[in-house]
Short mmCIF file of C-alpha atoms in Angstrom, two decimals:
data_model
loop_
_atom_site.label_atom_id
_atom_site.label_comp_id
_atom_site.label_asym_id
_atom_site.label_seq_id
_atom_site.Cartn_x
_atom_site.Cartn_y
_atom_site.Cartn_z
CA MET Z 4 0.01 -0.02 -0.03
CA GLN Z 5 2.89 2.36 0.78
CA ASP Z 6 4.44 1.80 -2.62
CA ARG Z 7 1.23 2.61 -4.46
CA THR Z 8 0.72 5.80 -2.50
CA LYS Z 9 4.23 7.01 -3.39
CA TYR Z 10 3.56 6.47 -7.09
CA ASN Z 11 0.11 8.04 -7.01
CA ASP Z 12 1.50 11.15 -5.20
CA ALA Z 13 4.12 11.53 -7.86
CA ALA Z 14 1.62 11.13 -10.61
CA LYS Z 15 -0.91 13.70 -9.23
CA ARG Z 16 -1.08 16.87 -11.23
CA PRO Z 17 -0.62 20.01 -9.22
CA ARG Z 18 -2.84 23.05 -9.78
CA GLY Z 19 -1.48 25.76 -12.00
CA ARG Z 20 1.22 25.98 -14.67
CA PRO Z 21 4.37 23.98 -13.96
CA ARG Z 22 7.38 26.24 -14.04
CA ALA Z 23 9.91 25.66 -16.89
CA TYR Z 24 12.59 24.80 -14.33
CA GLU Z 25 10.53 21.93 -12.88
CA PRO Z 26 11.43 19.40 -15.60
CA GLU Z 27 10.43 16.28 -13.57
CA THR Z 28 6.92 17.59 -13.06
CA ALA Z 29 6.51 18.75 -16.68
CA LEU Z 30 7.93 15.45 -18.01
CA ARG Z 31 5.47 13.41 -15.96
CA HIS Z 32 2.54 15.52 -17.24
CA ALA Z 33 3.80 14.86 -20.80
CA ALA Z 34 3.90 11.12 -19.97
CA ASP Z 35 0.22 11.40 -18.82
CA ALA Z 36 -0.64 12.70 -22.33
CA PHE Z 37 1.22 9.95 -24.02
CA TRP Z 38 -0.29 7.39 -21.68
CA ARG Z 39 -3.75 8.49 -22.47
CA SER Z 40 -3.50 8.70 -26.32
CA GLY Z 41 -0.34 6.86 -27.31
CA TYR Z 42 2.67 8.28 -29.05
CA ALA Z 43 1.15 8.73 -32.48
CA GLY Z 44 -2.13 10.13 -31.02
CA THR Z 45 -0.30 12.74 -28.97
CA SER Z 46 0.54 16.09 -30.62
CA LEU Z 47 2.93 18.83 -29.51
CA ASP Z 48 -0.05 20.92 -28.78
CA ASP Z 49 -1.39 18.11 -26.48
CA LEU Z 50 2.00 18.07 -24.75
CA SER Z 51 1.90 21.92 -24.40
CA ALA Z 52 -1.51 21.70 -22.79
CA ALA Z 53 -0.51 18.90 -20.48
CA THR Z 54 2.70 20.61 -19.27
CA GLY Z 55 1.53 24.15 -19.31
CA MET Z 56 4.58 25.14 -21.41
CA ASN Z 57 4.40 26.68 -24.84
CA ARG Z 58 5.97 24.79 -27.74
CA PRO Z 59 9.24 26.77 -27.93
CA SER Z 60 9.73 26.34 -24.09
CA LEU Z 61 8.88 22.64 -24.41
CA LYS Z 62 11.45 22.16 -27.15
CA ALA Z 63 14.07 24.09 -25.26
CA ALA Z 64 13.48 21.97 -22.15
CA PHE Z 65 13.17 18.53 -23.70
CA GLY Z 66 13.70 18.50 -27.37
CA ASP Z 67 11.20 17.35 -30.05
CA LYS Z 68 8.23 15.09 -29.53
CA HIS Z 69 10.36 11.90 -29.91
CA ASP Z 70 12.86 13.26 -27.40
CA ILE Z 71 10.12 13.95 -24.90
CA TYR Z 72 8.70 10.51 -25.34
CA VAL Z 73 12.03 8.78 -24.90
CA LYS Z 74 12.68 10.77 -21.68
CA ALA Z 75 9.25 9.95 -20.39
CA LEU Z 76 9.73 6.27 -21.17
CA THR Z 77 13.12 6.18 -19.39
CA ASP Z 78 11.71 8.04 -16.40
CA TYR Z 79 8.84 5.54 -16.16
CA TRP Z 80 11.21 2.55 -16.05
CA ASP Z 81 13.33 4.29 -13.43
CA ARG Z 82 10.27 4.90 -11.20
CA LYS Z 83 9.03 1.42 -11.70
CA PHE Z 84 12.38 -0.21 -10.91
CA ALA Z 85 12.63 1.90 -7.77
CA LEU Z 86 9.31 0.45 -6.52
CA MET Z 87 10.31 -3.09 -7.47
CA ALA Z 88 13.64 -2.77 -5.66
CA GLU Z 89 11.76 -1.68 -2.51
CA ALA Z 90 9.16 -4.43 -2.84
CA LEU Z 91 11.62 -7.22 -3.64
CA ALA Z 92 14.12 -6.39 -0.90
CA PRO Z 93 15.18 -9.33 1.18
CA GLY Z 94 14.12 -9.74 4.74
CA LYS Z 95 10.58 -10.98 4.25
CA PRO Z 96 9.14 -14.32 3.00
CA LEU Z 97 9.21 -14.64 -0.80
CA GLY Z 98 5.51 -14.73 -1.21
CA ASP Z 99 5.11 -11.41 0.70
CA THR Z 100 7.72 -9.65 -1.37
CA LEU Z 101 6.21 -10.84 -4.69
CA MET Z 102 2.73 -9.74 -3.70
CA GLN Z 103 4.13 -6.36 -2.60
CA ALA Z 104 5.71 -6.00 -6.08
CA TYR Z 105 2.43 -6.85 -7.76
CA ASP Z 106 0.55 -4.50 -5.55
CA ALA Z 107 2.98 -1.76 -6.32
CA ALA Z 108 2.51 -2.45 -10.03
CA LEU Z 109 -1.26 -2.31 -9.61
CA GLY Z 110 -0.83 1.06 -8.03
CA ILE Z 111 0.80 2.24 -11.26
CA TYR Z 112 -1.75 0.62 -13.51
CA PHE Z 113 -4.70 2.13 -11.64
CA SER Z 114 -3.05 5.60 -11.12
CA GLY Z 115 -4.97 7.26 -13.95
CA GLU Z 116 -7.69 9.76 -13.30
CA GLY Z 117 -11.09 8.22 -13.89
CA GLN Z 118 -10.03 4.89 -15.39
CA PRO Z 119 -7.13 2.41 -15.17
CA ARG Z 120 -4.36 2.95 -17.77
CA GLY Z 121 -2.19 -0.09 -17.37
CA CYS Z 122 1.53 0.07 -17.92
CA PHE Z 123 3.08 2.95 -19.80
CA VAL Z 124 5.53 0.68 -21.66
CA VAL Z 125 3.00 -2.05 -22.56
CA GLY Z 126 0.26 0.44 -23.41
CA THR Z 127 2.31 2.86 -25.54
CA ALA Z 128 5.86 1.70 -26.33
CA VAL Z 129 5.40 -1.89 -27.57
CA THR Z 130 3.68 -0.64 -30.72
CA GLU Z 131 6.28 2.03 -31.39
CA ALA Z 132 9.16 -0.45 -30.81
CA LEU Z 133 8.36 -2.22 -34.18
CA ASP Z 134 9.77 0.73 -36.21
CA ASP Z 135 11.66 2.78 -33.66
CA PRO Z 136 15.09 1.17 -32.73
CA VAL Z 137 15.57 3.65 -29.78
CA VAL Z 138 12.23 2.83 -28.18
CA ARG Z 139 12.78 -0.85 -28.95
CA GLN Z 140 16.13 -0.86 -27.09
CA ILE Z 141 14.57 0.91 -24.09
CA VAL Z 142 11.69 -1.51 -24.02
CA SER Z 143 13.92 -4.57 -24.38
CA ASP Z 144 16.39 -3.34 -21.70
CA GLY Z 145 13.48 -2.62 -19.29
CA PHE Z 146 11.98 -6.14 -19.79
CA VAL Z 147 15.37 -7.76 -19.20
CA GLY Z 148 15.87 -5.61 -16.21
CA LEU Z 149 12.52 -6.63 -14.71
CA ASP Z 150 13.37 -10.28 -15.29
CA GLU Z 151 16.68 -9.80 -13.59
CA ARG Z 152 15.17 -8.21 -10.51
CA PHE Z 153 12.85 -11.14 -10.11
CA ARG Z 154 15.64 -13.57 -10.84
CA VAL Z 155 17.93 -12.23 -8.08
CA ARG Z 156 15.10 -12.34 -5.48
CA LEU Z 157 14.13 -15.86 -6.56
CA GLU Z 158 17.80 -17.03 -6.38
CA GLN Z 159 17.98 -15.72 -2.85
CA ALA Z 160 14.74 -17.52 -1.96
CA ALA Z 161 16.20 -20.77 -3.38
CA ALA Z 162 19.34 -20.32 -1.39
CA ASP Z 163 17.15 -19.72 1.72
CA GLY Z 164 15.21 -22.97 1.10
CA GLU Z 165 11.95 -21.17 0.18
CA LEU Z 166 11.83 -22.98 -3.23
CA SER Z 167 11.97 -26.62 -4.15
CA ALA Z 168 15.33 -28.10 -4.88
CA ASN Z 169 14.58 -28.44 -8.57
CA ALA Z 170 13.21 -24.89 -9.07
CA ASP Z 171 14.62 -22.77 -11.87
CA PRO Z 172 14.81 -19.17 -10.66
CA ALA Z 173 15.37 -17.77 -14.15
CA ALA Z 174 12.30 -19.51 -15.55
CA LEU Z 175 10.28 -18.52 -12.47
CA ALA Z 176 11.46 -14.88 -12.95
CA MET Z 177 10.14 -14.88 -16.49
CA LEU Z 178 6.86 -16.17 -15.23
CA ALA Z 179 6.75 -13.51 -12.50
CA SER Z 180 7.39 -10.77 -15.23
CA ALA Z 181 4.86 -12.24 -17.59
CA THR Z 182 2.24 -12.14 -14.88
CA MET Z 183 2.96 -8.47 -14.29
CA HIS Z 184 2.68 -7.78 -18.03
CA THR Z 185 -0.68 -9.67 -18.21
CA MET Z 186 -1.96 -7.67 -15.28
CA ALA Z 187 -1.07 -4.38 -17.06
CA ILE Z 188 -2.91 -5.47 -20.21
CA ARG Z 189 -6.04 -6.59 -18.30
CA ALA Z 190 -6.08 -3.47 -16.21
CA ARG Z 191 -6.22 -1.31 -19.31
CA ALA Z 192 -8.90 -3.60 -20.73
CA GLY Z 193 -11.07 -2.94 -17.67
CA THR Z 194 -10.48 -5.93 -15.36
CA PRO Z 195 -11.22 -4.90 -11.80
CA ARG Z 196 -8.30 -4.39 -9.41
CA ASP Z 197 -9.39 -7.03 -6.94
CA GLU Z 198 -9.53 -9.67 -9.78
CA LEU Z 199 -6.00 -8.81 -10.83
CA TYR Z 200 -4.82 -9.01 -7.21
CA ALA Z 201 -6.34 -12.45 -7.04
CA LEU Z 202 -4.57 -13.38 -10.31
CA ALA Z 203 -1.25 -12.30 -8.79
CA ARG Z 204 -1.94 -14.40 -5.75
CA LYS Z 205 -2.44 -17.44 -7.89
CA ALA Z 206 0.82 -16.77 -9.78
CA VAL Z 207 2.65 -16.33 -6.49
CA ASN Z 208 1.23 -19.58 -5.19
CA ALA Z 209 2.50 -21.39 -8.27
CA ILE Z 210 5.94 -19.78 -8.10
CA CYS Z 211 6.32 -20.56 -4.40
CA ARG Z 212 5.08 -24.14 -4.32
#
């Protein structure tokens, strides 16, 4: 619950026009616009309206539309990995840490105003990755990084005797990541949060058996 609150607080839009020297705030407002309409469906005018910055100021601060999107995508991964690192930290039973990671992810997926929006990467970047090598690399590196974070935690659990002797931490890590991606897609498609939490619980039970 604590992780979700942190993300929601960061995602909330303050009243008034963000100052040009508050790049973090402006960038996250730009991400909100991309998250809502996708890369192709978001214009520079949309980004200007979202950030409260005119187009020359926007370009001076972040570059062109593609530059803004790449920065927003990178920032999203950074924030998500920070939440995952906190959730997956050792010191608690494996099942608890995995559920904390999934709950933190749900906090992201349901952080939109009025309706769930899923994962920024899955919802906007996967389509662009087909023709954009820069976006493709960021998406690929992020997915690999997510697998790696789960793998490290699962290897620790195996060393602590929390997994069966024949468990494959790398394979289980990919299952854990795939579950998170599925939750993101289903959240955007309208599946209620409690159902997705139950789905995560089933995946954790399968991983920890």
